[in-house]
Amino acid sequence: MLAFIIKRLANAVFVMLSVTFLAFVIFRFVGDPVDQMLNEQATQEQRDDLRERLGLDKPFLVQFTSFVGRAATGDFGISFRNQRDVLDMIAERFPATFELVLVATFISLIVGVPMGVITAIKRQSWYAETMQFTSIIGISLPSFVVGIGLILVFSVWLGWFPAFGRGDTVDLGWWTTGLLSSSGRMSIVLPALSLSLFQITLVMRLVRAEMLEVLRSDFIKFARARGIPARSIHFRHALRNCLMPVVTMTAMQIGGLIAFALVTETVFQWPGMGLLFIQAVTFVDVPIMAAYLCIVALIFVVLNAIVDMTYAVIDPRLRGAEK
């Protein structure tokens, strides 16, 4: 088990270094932050002085090594544009993103699981076919199109929900939340629905596939032969046996939702990490862009490692397969 954990940790370190290196290589072609921070009337001396203060006059490998060394201690440097600590700025935005992802995940489960069960046990009915068809549309539409459509219908035409922003927030010390205020709860509905639509489709299809497999198993046939009610068979026996893959997939998708929430946050002007990243791209704020990608990659790596180690604890054969 110790060898298994060490190998997973080594893989995680390699992934993080690779992501950081690729980020630095890509960001060299985004543009020159000095051009964004100074006006056209700035002299060459002013440009050189700013470039030296930002450390951009050093070779690429020196910049990369310096960033990795500082990032390992939690120091991602200073924002070029805001002249503030990058980690502090991300920490301010993280609660908004995490809250959005949490609500989107909750919506995907409470909607996707029942839809998956219905399409499995009533697969010949018209409403099951309608759900299947709707899921295809949901998984095909880009999230920004879904977001704009939700704003048009529920904000512009009906006026039920705010079109942008997070609403009023409550400060809980190191954490801010909008779920404790009425405007905050109303503001999170549309962006959470937009972000959860793809996840709902995945959950529904996974539950349907697992349910169909479980319903064909021998213990379900025996349960029916004993006269157990269909509702009990479907929800107490079949559904409980197919939820493990759903939980695993949901945990893995949390990292994906955090990474891809930037589109939803941009459409709804949600003040999270994704919107901060988009603004950083606009102003070529390399420290923020690199820190964002490193943090998202770290979330993916940690979730993958937790899932792998959990599987290894549950099934010791997986540890032997690594040798």
PDB file of N, CA and C in Angstrom, residues 147-249:
ATOM      1  N   GLY A 147     -26.803  29.570 -20.979  1.00  0.00           N
ATOM      2  CA  GLY A 147     -26.840  30.696 -20.047  1.00  0.00           C
ATOM      3  C   GLY A 147     -27.575  31.895 -20.614  1.00  0.00           C
ATOM      4  N   ILE A 148     -27.290  32.229 -21.865  1.00  0.00           N
ATOM      5  CA  ILE A 148     -27.964  33.365 -22.498  1.00  0.00           C
ATOM      6  C   ILE A 148     -29.462  33.085 -22.627  1.00  0.00           C
ATOM      7  N   GLY A 149     -29.817  31.839 -22.960  1.00  0.00           N
ATOM      8  CA  GLY A 149     -31.234  31.482 -23.060  1.00  0.00           C
ATOM      9  C   GLY A 149     -31.944  31.595 -21.718  1.00  0.00           C
ATOM     10  N   LEU A 150     -31.299  31.160 -20.640  1.00  0.00           N
ATOM     11  CA  LEU A 150     -31.901  31.274 -19.313  1.00  0.00           C
ATOM     12  C   LEU A 150     -32.092  32.734 -18.914  1.00  0.00           C
ATOM     13  N   ILE A 151     -31.104  33.571 -19.217  1.00  0.00           N
ATOM     14  CA  ILE A 151     -31.231  34.998 -18.908  1.00  0.00           C
ATOM     15  C   ILE A 151     -32.384  35.613 -19.688  1.00  0.00           C
ATOM     16  N   LEU A 152     -32.483  35.263 -20.974  1.00  0.00           N
ATOM     17  CA  LEU A 152     -33.533  35.828 -21.818  1.00  0.00           C
ATOM     18  C   LEU A 152     -34.918  35.463 -21.303  1.00  0.00           C
ATOM     19  N   VAL A 153     -35.110  34.199 -20.931  1.00  0.00           N
ATOM     20  CA  VAL A 153     -36.440  33.730 -20.529  1.00  0.00           C
ATOM     21  C   VAL A 153     -36.782  34.160 -19.103  1.00  0.00           C
ATOM     22  N   PHE A 154     -35.893  33.820 -18.157  1.00  0.00           N
ATOM     23  CA  PHE A 154     -36.245  33.980 -16.746  1.00  0.00           C
ATOM     24  C   PHE A 154     -35.879  35.343 -16.158  1.00  0.00           C
ATOM     25  N   SER A 155     -35.014  36.100 -16.829  1.00  0.00           N
ATOM     26  CA  SER A 155     -34.651  37.426 -16.330  1.00  0.00           C
ATOM     27  C   SER A 155     -35.308  38.535 -17.129  1.00  0.00           C
ATOM     28  N   VAL A 156     -35.206  38.442 -18.464  1.00  0.00           N
ATOM     29  CA  VAL A 156     -35.719  39.516 -19.316  1.00  0.00           C
ATOM     30  C   VAL A 156     -37.226  39.390 -19.498  1.00  0.00           C
ATOM     31  N   TRP A 157     -37.710  38.210 -19.912  1.00  0.00           N
ATOM     32  CA  TRP A 157     -39.137  38.045 -20.195  1.00  0.00           C
ATOM     33  C   TRP A 157     -39.977  37.905 -18.927  1.00  0.00           C
ATOM     34  N   LEU A 158     -39.583  37.013 -18.028  1.00  0.00           N
ATOM     35  CA  LEU A 158     -40.395  36.736 -16.842  1.00  0.00           C
ATOM     36  C   LEU A 158     -39.986  37.575 -15.635  1.00  0.00           C
ATOM     37  N   GLY A 159     -38.719  37.971 -15.566  1.00  0.00           N
ATOM     38  CA  GLY A 159     -38.258  38.793 -14.454  1.00  0.00           C
ATOM     39  C   GLY A 159     -38.228  38.078 -13.120  1.00  0.00           C
ATOM     40  N   TRP A 160     -38.030  36.770 -13.128  1.00  0.00           N
ATOM     41  CA  TRP A 160     -38.049  35.988 -11.894  1.00  0.00           C
ATOM     42  C   TRP A 160     -36.720  36.018 -11.152  1.00  0.00           C
ATOM     43  N   PHE A 161     -35.618  36.020 -11.911  1.00  0.00           N
ATOM     44  CA  PHE A 161     -34.301  35.908 -11.294  1.00  0.00           C
ATOM     45  C   PHE A 161     -33.378  37.007 -11.818  1.00  0.00           C
ATOM     46  N   PRO A 162     -32.368  37.412 -11.030  1.00  0.00           N
ATOM     47  CA  PRO A 162     -31.385  38.400 -11.524  1.00  0.00           C
ATOM     48  C   PRO A 162     -30.591  37.835 -12.701  1.00  0.00           C
ATOM     49  N   ALA A 163     -30.186  38.738 -13.579  1.00  0.00           N
ATOM     50  CA  ALA A 163     -29.463  38.318 -14.775  1.00  0.00           C
ATOM     51  C   ALA A 163     -27.959  38.204 -14.537  1.00  0.00           C
ATOM     52  N   PHE A 164     -27.446  38.871 -13.528  1.00  0.00           N
ATOM     53  CA  PHE A 164     -25.996  38.836 -13.299  1.00  0.00           C
ATOM     54  C   PHE A 164     -25.723  39.136 -11.832  1.00  0.00           C
ATOM     55  N   GLY A 165     -24.476  38.871 -11.436  1.00  0.00           N
ATOM     56  CA  GLY A 165     -24.050  39.181 -10.078  1.00  0.00           C
ATOM     57  C   GLY A 165     -24.348  38.059  -9.092  1.00  0.00           C
ATOM     58  N   ARG A 166     -23.848  38.245  -7.876  1.00  0.00           N
ATOM     59  CA  ARG A 166     -23.998  37.245  -6.822  1.00  0.00           C
ATOM     60  C   ARG A 166     -25.033  37.626  -5.776  1.00  0.00           C
ATOM     61  N   GLY A 167     -25.538  38.843  -5.831  1.00  0.00           N
ATOM     62  CA  GLY A 167     -26.470  39.298  -4.815  1.00  0.00           C
ATOM     63  C   GLY A 167     -25.748  39.680  -3.536  1.00  0.00           C
ATOM     64  N   ASP A 168     -26.507  39.832  -2.467  1.00  0.00           N
ATOM     65  CA  ASP A 168     -25.933  40.177  -1.165  1.00  0.00           C
ATOM     66  C   ASP A 168     -25.235  38.961  -0.567  1.00  0.00           C
ATOM     67  N   THR A 169     -24.086  39.197   0.034  1.00  0.00           N
ATOM     68  CA  THR A 169     -23.320  38.112   0.648  1.00  0.00           C
ATOM     69  C   THR A 169     -23.169  38.355   2.149  1.00  0.00           C
ATOM     70  N   VAL A 170     -22.963  37.272   2.867  1.00  0.00           N
ATOM     71  CA  VAL A 170     -22.758  37.332   4.313  1.00  0.00           C
ATOM     72  C   VAL A 170     -21.318  36.928   4.600  1.00  0.00           C
ATOM     73  N   ASP A 171     -20.617  37.748   5.359  1.00  0.00           N
ATOM     74  CA  ASP A 171     -19.212  37.500   5.695  1.00  0.00           C
ATOM     75  C   ASP A 171     -19.142  36.612   6.925  1.00  0.00           C
ATOM     76  N   LEU A 172     -18.539  35.428   6.752  1.00  0.00           N
ATOM     77  CA  LEU A 172     -18.372  34.487   7.857  1.00  0.00           C
ATOM     78  C   LEU A 172     -16.908  34.388   8.275  1.00  0.00           C
ATOM     79  N   GLY A 173     -16.223  35.481   8.220  1.00  0.00           N
ATOM     80  CA  GLY A 173     -14.795  35.488   8.551  1.00  0.00           C
ATOM     81  C   GLY A 173     -13.962  35.277   7.304  1.00  0.00           C
ATOM     82  N   TRP A 174     -13.381  34.072   7.167  1.00  0.00           N
ATOM     83  CA  TRP A 174     -12.558  33.787   5.990  1.00  0.00           C
ATOM     84  C   TRP A 174     -13.399  33.283   4.819  1.00  0.00           C
ATOM     85  N   TRP A 175     -14.706  33.226   4.990  1.00  0.00           N
ATOM     86  CA  TRP A 175     -15.597  32.712   3.938  1.00  0.00           C
ATOM     87  C   TRP A 175     -16.755  33.673   3.752  1.00  0.00           C
ATOM     88  N   THR A 176     -17.167  33.866   2.497  1.00  0.00           N
ATOM     89  CA  THR A 176     -18.355  34.665   2.196  1.00  0.00           C
ATOM     90  C   THR A 176     -19.368  33.777   1.484  1.00  0.00           C
ATOM     91  N   THR A 177     -20.628  33.946   1.808  1.00  0.00           N
ATOM     92  CA  THR A 177     -21.668  33.118   1.204  1.00  0.00           C
ATOM     93  C   THR A 177     -22.868  33.975   0.831  1.00  0.00           C
ATOM     94  N   GLY A 178     -23.492  33.622  -0.270  1.00  0.00           N
ATOM     95  CA  GLY A 178     -24.718  34.282  -0.683  1.00  0.00           C
ATOM     96  C   GLY A 178     -25.949  33.453  -0.383  1.00  0.00           C
ATOM     97  N   LEU A 179     -25.739  32.236   0.135  1.00  0.00           N
ATOM     98  CA  LEU A 179     -26.865  31.339   0.404  1.00  0.00           C
ATOM     99  C   LEU A 179     -27.647  31.744   1.642  1.00  0.00           C
ATOM    100  N   LEU A 180     -27.113  32.665   2.436  1.00  0.00           N
ATOM    101  CA  LEU A 180     -27.803  33.106   3.642  1.00  0.00           C
ATOM    102  C   LEU A 180     -28.616  34.375   3.418  1.00  0.00           C
ATOM    103  N   SER A 181     -28.638  34.872   2.196  1.00  0.00           N
ATOM    104  CA  SER A 181     -29.449  36.053   1.872  1.00  0.00           C
ATOM    105  C   SER A 181     -30.412  35.703   0.737  1.00  0.00           C
ATOM    106  N   SER A 182     -31.567  36.329   0.732  1.00  0.00           N
ATOM    107  CA  SER A 182     -32.582  36.022  -0.292  1.00  0.00           C
ATOM    108  C   SER A 182     -32.100  36.392  -1.681  1.00  0.00           C
ATOM    109  N   SER A 183     -31.445  37.547  -1.832  1.00  0.00           N
ATOM    110  CA  SER A 183     -30.954  37.955  -3.150  1.00  0.00           C
ATOM    111  C   SER A 183     -29.837  37.035  -3.621  1.00  0.00           C
ATOM    112  N   GLY A 184     -29.024  36.549  -2.674  1.00  0.00           N
ATOM    113  CA  GLY A 184     -27.960  35.611  -3.031  1.00  0.00           C
ATOM    114  C   GLY A 184     -28.516  34.291  -3.517  1.00  0.00           C
ATOM    115  N   ARG A 185     -29.549  33.796  -2.863  1.00  0.00           N
ATOM    116  CA  ARG A 185     -30.167  32.532  -3.292  1.00  0.00           C
ATOM    117  C   ARG A 185     -30.838  32.682  -4.648  1.00  0.00           C
ATOM    118  N   MET A 186     -31.479  33.812  -4.877  1.00  0.00           N
ATOM    119  CA  MET A 186     -32.112  34.038  -6.180  1.00  0.00           C
ATOM    120  C   MET A 186     -31.067  34.185  -7.284  1.00  0.00           C
ATOM    121  N   SER A 187     -29.938  34.809  -6.960  1.00  0.00           N
ATOM    122  CA  SER A 187     -28.910  35.063  -7.978  1.00  0.00           C
ATOM    123  C   SER A 187     -28.202  33.793  -8.426  1.00  0.00           C
ATOM    124  N   ILE A 188     -28.135  32.780  -7.552  1.00  0.00           N
ATOM    125  CA  ILE A 188     -27.355  31.588  -7.884  1.00  0.00           C
ATOM    126  C   ILE A 188     -28.160  30.585  -8.709  1.00  0.00           C
ATOM    127  N   VAL A 189     -29.470  30.770  -8.816  1.00  0.00           N
ATOM    128  CA  VAL A 189     -30.325  29.767  -9.474  1.00  0.00           C
ATOM    129  C   VAL A 189     -29.958  29.597 -10.946  1.00  0.00           C
ATOM    130  N   LEU A 190     -29.943  30.685 -11.697  1.00  0.00           N
ATOM    131  CA  LEU A 190     -29.703  30.579 -13.139  1.00  0.00           C
ATOM    132  C   LEU A 190     -28.294  30.094 -13.479  1.00  0.00           C
ATOM    133  N   PRO A 191     -27.235  30.666 -12.888  1.00  0.00           N
ATOM    134  CA  PRO A 191     -25.898  30.131 -13.209  1.00  0.00           C
ATOM    135  C   PRO A 191     -25.728  28.682 -12.782  1.00  0.00           C
ATOM    136  N   ALA A 192     -26.337  28.269 -11.671  1.00  0.00           N
ATOM    137  CA  ALA A 192     -26.234  26.875 -11.232  1.00  0.00           C
ATOM    138  C   ALA A 192     -26.967  25.949 -12.202  1.00  0.00           C
ATOM    139  N   LEU A 193     -28.136  26.370 -12.683  1.00  0.00           N
ATOM    140  CA  LEU A 193     -28.858  25.570 -13.681  1.00  0.00           C
ATOM    141  C   LEU A 193     -28.052  25.443 -14.967  1.00  0.00           C
ATOM    142  N   SER A 194     -27.464  26.548 -15.407  1.00  0.00           N
ATOM    143  CA  SER A 194     -26.662  26.518 -16.626  1.00  0.00           C
ATOM    144  C   SER A 194     -25.465  25.593 -16.485  1.00  0.00           C
ATOM    145  N   LEU A 195     -24.801  25.640 -15.336  1.00  0.00           N
ATOM    146  CA  LEU A 195     -23.618  24.815 -15.120  1.00  0.00           C
ATOM    147  C   LEU A 195     -23.974  23.344 -14.932  1.00  0.00           C
ATOM    148  N   SER A 196     -25.157  23.067 -14.383  1.00  0.00           N
ATOM    149  CA  SER A 196     -25.526  21.688 -14.048  1.00  0.00           C
ATOM    150  C   SER A 196     -26.144  20.916 -15.211  1.00  0.00           C
ATOM    151  N   LEU A 197     -26.495  21.586 -16.290  1.00  0.00           N
ATOM    152  CA  LEU A 197     -27.236  20.914 -17.364  1.00  0.00           C
ATOM    153  C   LEU A 197     -26.451  19.745 -17.945  1.00  0.00           C
ATOM    154  N   PHE A 198     -25.182  19.942 -18.239  1.00  0.00           N
ATOM    155  CA  PHE A 198     -24.351  18.867 -18.771  1.00  0.00           C
ATOM    156  C   PHE A 198     -24.194  17.744 -17.747  1.00  0.00           C
ATOM    157  N   GLN A 199     -24.033  18.124 -16.483  1.00  0.00           N
ATOM    158  CA  GLN A 199     -23.884  17.136 -15.414  1.00  0.00           C
ATOM    159  C   GLN A 199     -25.156  16.319 -15.232  1.00  0.00           C
ATOM    160  N   ILE A 200     -26.309  16.965 -15.358  1.00  0.00           N
ATOM    161  CA  ILE A 200     -27.585  16.246 -15.247  1.00  0.00           C
ATOM    162  C   ILE A 200     -27.658  15.140 -16.292  1.00  0.00           C
ATOM    163  N   THR A 201     -27.244  15.455 -17.501  1.00  0.00           N
ATOM    164  CA  THR A 201     -27.271  14.468 -18.578  1.00  0.00           C
ATOM    165  C   THR A 201     -26.347  13.290 -18.270  1.00  0.00           C
ATOM    166  N   LEU A 202     -25.151  13.579 -17.772  1.00  0.00           N
ATOM    167  CA  LEU A 202     -24.220  12.504 -17.439  1.00  0.00           C
ATOM    168  C   LEU A 202     -24.774  11.608 -16.333  1.00  0.00           C
ATOM    169  N   VAL A 203     -25.315  12.218 -15.282  1.00  0.00           N
ATOM    170  CA  VAL A 203     -25.866  11.442 -14.176  1.00  0.00           C
ATOM    171  C   VAL A 203     -27.037  10.590 -14.649  1.00  0.00           C
ATOM    172  N   MET A 204     -27.920  11.185 -15.434  1.00  0.00           N
ATOM    173  CA  MET A 204     -29.082  10.450 -15.919  1.00  0.00           C
ATOM    174  C   MET A 204     -28.682   9.239 -16.753  1.00  0.00           C
ATOM    175  N   ARG A 205     -27.753   9.424 -17.667  1.00  0.00           N
ATOM    176  CA  ARG A 205     -27.337   8.323 -18.536  1.00  0.00           C
ATOM    177  C   ARG A 205     -26.583   7.241 -17.756  1.00  0.00           C
ATOM    178  N   LEU A 206     -25.779   7.656 -16.786  1.00  0.00           N
ATOM    179  CA  LEU A 206     -25.051   6.674 -15.990  1.00  0.00           C
ATOM    180  C   LEU A 206     -26.007   5.868 -15.115  1.00  0.00           C
ATOM    181  N   VAL A 207     -26.952   6.537 -14.453  1.00  0.00           N
ATOM    182  CA  VAL A 207     -27.926   5.832 -13.627  1.00  0.00           C
ATOM    183  C   VAL A 207     -28.765   4.890 -14.478  1.00  0.00           C
ATOM    184  N   ARG A 208     -29.154   5.332 -15.656  1.00  0.00           N
ATOM    185  CA  ARG A 208     -29.966   4.485 -16.533  1.00  0.00           C
ATOM    186  C   ARG A 208     -29.199   3.224 -16.928  1.00  0.00           C
ATOM    187  N   ALA A 209     -27.945   3.393 -17.329  1.00  0.00           N
ATOM    188  CA  ALA A 209     -27.147   2.233 -17.745  1.00  0.00           C
ATOM    189  C   ALA A 209     -26.928   1.269 -16.580  1.00  0.00           C
ATOM    190  N   GLU A 210     -26.615   1.809 -15.390  1.00  0.00           N
ATOM    191  CA  GLU A 210     -26.394   0.952 -14.228  1.00  0.00           C
ATOM    192  C   GLU A 210     -27.683   0.265 -13.792  1.00  0.00           C
ATOM    193  N   MET A 211     -28.799   0.987 -13.850  1.00  0.00           N
ATOM    194  CA  MET A 211     -30.090   0.403 -13.454  1.00  0.00           C
ATOM    195  C   MET A 211     -30.472  -0.746 -14.379  1.00  0.00           C
ATOM    196  N   LEU A 212     -30.290  -0.554 -15.675  1.00  0.00           N
ATOM    197  CA  LEU A 212     -30.622  -1.623 -16.625  1.00  0.00           C
ATOM    198  C   LEU A 212     -29.766  -2.855 -16.370  1.00  0.00           C
ATOM    199  N   GLU A 213     -28.503  -2.645 -16.005  1.00  0.00           N
ATOM    200  CA  GLU A 213     -27.618  -3.769 -15.717  1.00  0.00           C
ATOM    201  C   GLU A 213     -28.040  -4.486 -14.437  1.00  0.00           C
ATOM    202  N   VAL A 214     -28.356  -3.714 -13.400  1.00  0.00           N
ATOM    203  CA  VAL A 214     -28.754  -4.313 -12.121  1.00  0.00           C
ATOM    204  C   VAL A 214     -30.091  -5.034 -12.243  1.00  0.00           C
ATOM    205  N   LEU A 215     -31.022  -4.457 -12.993  1.00  0.00           N
ATOM    206  CA  LEU A 215     -32.346  -5.067 -13.126  1.00  0.00           C
ATOM    207  C   LEU A 215     -32.294  -6.414 -13.838  1.00  0.00           C
ATOM    208  N   ARG A 216     -31.202  -6.670 -14.552  1.00  0.00           N
ATOM    209  CA  ARG A 216     -31.061  -7.977 -15.220  1.00  0.00           C
ATOM    210  C   ARG A 216     -30.344  -9.010 -14.348  1.00  0.00           C
ATOM    211  N   SER A 217     -29.907  -8.605 -13.155  1.00  0.00           N
ATOM    212  CA  SER A 217     -29.144  -9.501 -12.292  1.00  0.00           C
ATOM    213  C   SER A 217     -30.052 -10.518 -11.610  1.00  0.00           C
ATOM    214  N   ASP A 218     -29.420 -11.578 -11.086  1.00  0.00           N
ATOM    215  CA  ASP A 218     -30.180 -12.687 -10.509  1.00  0.00           C
ATOM    216  C   ASP A 218     -30.910 -12.289  -9.233  1.00  0.00           C
ATOM    217  N   PHE A 219     -30.271 -11.470  -8.376  1.00  0.00           N
ATOM    218  CA  PHE A 219     -30.931 -11.166  -7.106  1.00  0.00           C
ATOM    219  C   PHE A 219     -32.205 -10.338  -7.307  1.00  0.00           C
ATOM    220  N   ILE A 220     -32.279  -9.551  -8.393  1.00  0.00           N
ATOM    221  CA  ILE A 220     -33.507  -8.825  -8.706  1.00  0.00           C
ATOM    222  C   ILE A 220     -34.588  -9.806  -9.173  1.00  0.00           C
ATOM    223  N   LYS A 221     -34.184 -10.800  -9.945  1.00  0.00           N
ATOM    224  CA  LYS A 221     -35.144 -11.816 -10.381  1.00  0.00           C
ATOM    225  C   LYS A 221     -35.693 -12.588  -9.180  1.00  0.00           C
ATOM    226  N   PHE A 222     -34.826 -12.922  -8.231  1.00  0.00           N
ATOM    227  CA  PHE A 222     -35.278 -13.616  -7.025  1.00  0.00           C
ATOM    228  C   PHE A 222     -36.209 -12.733  -6.203  1.00  0.00           C
ATOM    229  N   ALA A 223     -35.890 -11.432  -6.133  1.00  0.00           N
ATOM    230  CA  ALA A 223     -36.749 -10.515  -5.379  1.00  0.00           C
ATOM    231  C   ALA A 223     -38.143 -10.445  -5.996  1.00  0.00           C
ATOM    232  N   ARG A 224     -38.208 -10.413  -7.308  1.00  0.00           N
ATOM    233  CA  ARG A 224     -39.516 -10.412  -7.975  1.00  0.00           C
ATOM    234  C   ARG A 224     -40.258 -11.718  -7.745  1.00  0.00           C
ATOM    235  N   ALA A 225     -39.511 -12.839  -7.769  1.00  0.00           N
ATOM    236  CA  ALA A 225     -40.139 -14.143  -7.548  1.00  0.00           C
ATOM    237  C   ALA A 225     -40.708 -14.252  -6.140  1.00  0.00           C
ATOM    238  N   ARG A 226     -40.110 -13.565  -5.176  1.00  0.00           N
ATOM    239  CA  ARG A 226     -40.597 -13.604  -3.797  1.00  0.00           C
ATOM    240  C   ARG A 226     -41.774 -12.670  -3.582  1.00  0.00           C
ATOM    241  N   GLY A 227     -42.142 -11.906  -4.607  1.00  0.00           N
ATOM    242  CA  GLY A 227     -43.307 -11.028  -4.500  1.00  0.00           C
ATOM    243  C   GLY A 227     -43.034  -9.681  -3.869  1.00  0.00           C
ATOM    244  N   ILE A 228     -41.769  -9.252  -3.819  1.00  0.00           N
ATOM    245  CA  ILE A 228     -41.447  -7.933  -3.278  1.00  0.00           C
ATOM    246  C   ILE A 228     -42.001  -6.863  -4.211  1.00  0.00           C
ATOM    247  N   PRO A 229     -42.651  -5.829  -3.665  1.00  0.00           N
ATOM    248  CA  PRO A 229     -43.232  -4.774  -4.515  1.00  0.00           C
ATOM    249  C   PRO A 229     -42.208  -4.149  -5.456  1.00  0.00           C
ATOM    250  N   ALA A 230     -42.679  -3.754  -6.629  1.00  0.00           N
ATOM    251  CA  ALA A 230     -41.787  -3.187  -7.649  1.00  0.00           C
ATOM    252  C   ALA A 230     -41.087  -1.929  -7.157  1.00  0.00           C
ATOM    253  N   ARG A 231     -41.819  -1.074  -6.406  1.00  0.00           N
ATOM    254  CA  ARG A 231     -41.202   0.162  -5.906  1.00  0.00           C
ATOM    255  C   ARG A 231     -40.020  -0.152  -4.994  1.00  0.00           C
ATOM    256  N   SER A 232     -40.179  -1.156  -4.139  1.00  0.00           N
ATOM    257  CA  SER A 232     -39.095  -1.539  -3.241  1.00  0.00           C
ATOM    258  C   SER A 232     -37.913  -2.115  -4.023  1.00  0.00           C
ATOM    259  N   ILE A 233     -38.205  -2.904  -5.047  1.00  0.00           N
ATOM    260  CA  ILE A 233     -37.136  -3.478  -5.874  1.00  0.00           C
ATOM    261  C   ILE A 233     -36.347  -2.381  -6.578  1.00  0.00           C
ATOM    262  N   HIS A 234     -37.070  -1.424  -7.125  1.00  0.00           N
ATOM    263  CA  HIS A 234     -36.410  -0.386  -7.915  1.00  0.00           C
ATOM    264  C   HIS A 234     -35.585   0.568  -7.060  1.00  0.00           C
ATOM    265  N   PHE A 235     -36.149   0.993  -5.920  1.00  0.00           N
ATOM    266  CA  PHE A 235     -35.517   2.066  -5.164  1.00  0.00           C
ATOM    267  C   PHE A 235     -34.710   1.578  -3.956  1.00  0.00           C
ATOM    268  N   ARG A 236     -35.042   0.446  -3.373  1.00  0.00           N
ATOM    269  CA  ARG A 236     -34.296  -0.049  -2.220  1.00  0.00           C
ATOM    270  C   ARG A 236     -33.169  -0.999  -2.615  1.00  0.00           C
ATOM    271  N   HIS A 237     -33.388  -1.750  -3.670  1.00  0.00           N
ATOM    272  CA  HIS A 237     -32.396  -2.755  -4.059  1.00  0.00           C
ATOM    273  C   HIS A 237     -31.592  -2.329  -5.293  1.00  0.00           C
ATOM    274  N   ALA A 238     -32.288  -2.043  -6.397  1.00  0.00           N
ATOM    275  CA  ALA A 238     -31.582  -1.731  -7.649  1.00  0.00           C
ATOM    276  C   ALA A 238     -30.835  -0.401  -7.559  1.00  0.00           C
ATOM    277  N   LEU A 239     -31.526   0.653  -7.101  1.00  0.00           N
ATOM    278  CA  LEU A 239     -30.898   1.974  -7.083  1.00  0.00           C
ATOM    279  C   LEU A 239     -29.706   2.022  -6.138  1.00  0.00           C
ATOM    280  N   ARG A 240     -29.819   1.393  -4.982  1.00  0.00           N
ATOM    281  CA  ARG A 240     -28.711   1.408  -4.021  1.00  0.00           C
ATOM    282  C   ARG A 240     -27.472   0.717  -4.576  1.00  0.00           C
ATOM    283  N   ASN A 241     -27.661  -0.255  -5.430  1.00  0.00           N
ATOM    284  CA  ASN A 241     -26.522  -0.982  -5.986  1.00  0.00           C
ATOM    285  C   ASN A 241     -25.880  -0.283  -7.174  1.00  0.00           C
ATOM    286  N   CYS A 242     -26.490   0.778  -7.672  1.00  0.00           N
ATOM    287  CA  CYS A 242     -25.888   1.472  -8.823  1.00  0.00           C
ATOM    288  C   CYS A 242     -25.458   2.899  -8.474  1.00  0.00           C
ATOM    289  N   LEU A 243     -25.503   3.273  -7.195  1.00  0.00           N
ATOM    290  CA  LEU A 243     -25.141   4.630  -6.825  1.00  0.00           C
ATOM    291  C   LEU A 243     -23.637   4.839  -6.659  1.00  0.00           C
ATOM    292  N   MET A 244     -22.874   3.757  -6.429  1.00  0.00           N
ATOM    293  CA  MET A 244     -21.429   3.909  -6.235  1.00  0.00           C
ATOM    294  C   MET A 244     -20.745   4.547  -7.449  1.00  0.00           C
ATOM    295  N   PRO A 245     -21.008   4.080  -8.672  1.00  0.00           N
ATOM    296  CA  PRO A 245     -20.399   4.763  -9.835  1.00  0.00           C
ATOM    297  C   PRO A 245     -20.854   6.209  -9.971  1.00  0.00           C
ATOM    298  N   VAL A 246     -22.091   6.506  -9.576  1.00  0.00           N
ATOM    299  CA  VAL A 246     -22.601   7.873  -9.654  1.00  0.00           C
ATOM    300  C   VAL A 246     -21.845   8.779  -8.688  1.00  0.00           C
ATOM    301  N   VAL A 247     -21.635   8.299  -7.469  1.00  0.00           N
ATOM    302  CA  VAL A 247     -20.898   9.081  -6.475  1.00  0.00           C
ATOM    303  C   VAL A 247     -19.461   9.318  -6.942  1.00  0.00           C
ATOM    304  N   THR A 248     -18.836   8.282  -7.486  1.00  0.00           N
ATOM    305  CA  THR A 248     -17.461   8.413  -7.981  1.00  0.00           C
ATOM    306  C   THR A 248     -17.382   9.426  -9.117  1.00  0.00           C
ATOM    307  N   MET A 249     -18.298   9.305 -10.064  1.00  0.00           N
ATOM    308  CA  MET A 249     -18.306  10.221 -11.200  1.00  0.00           C
ATOM    309  C   MET A 249     -18.581  11.658 -10.759  1.00  0.00           C
TER     310      MET A 249
END
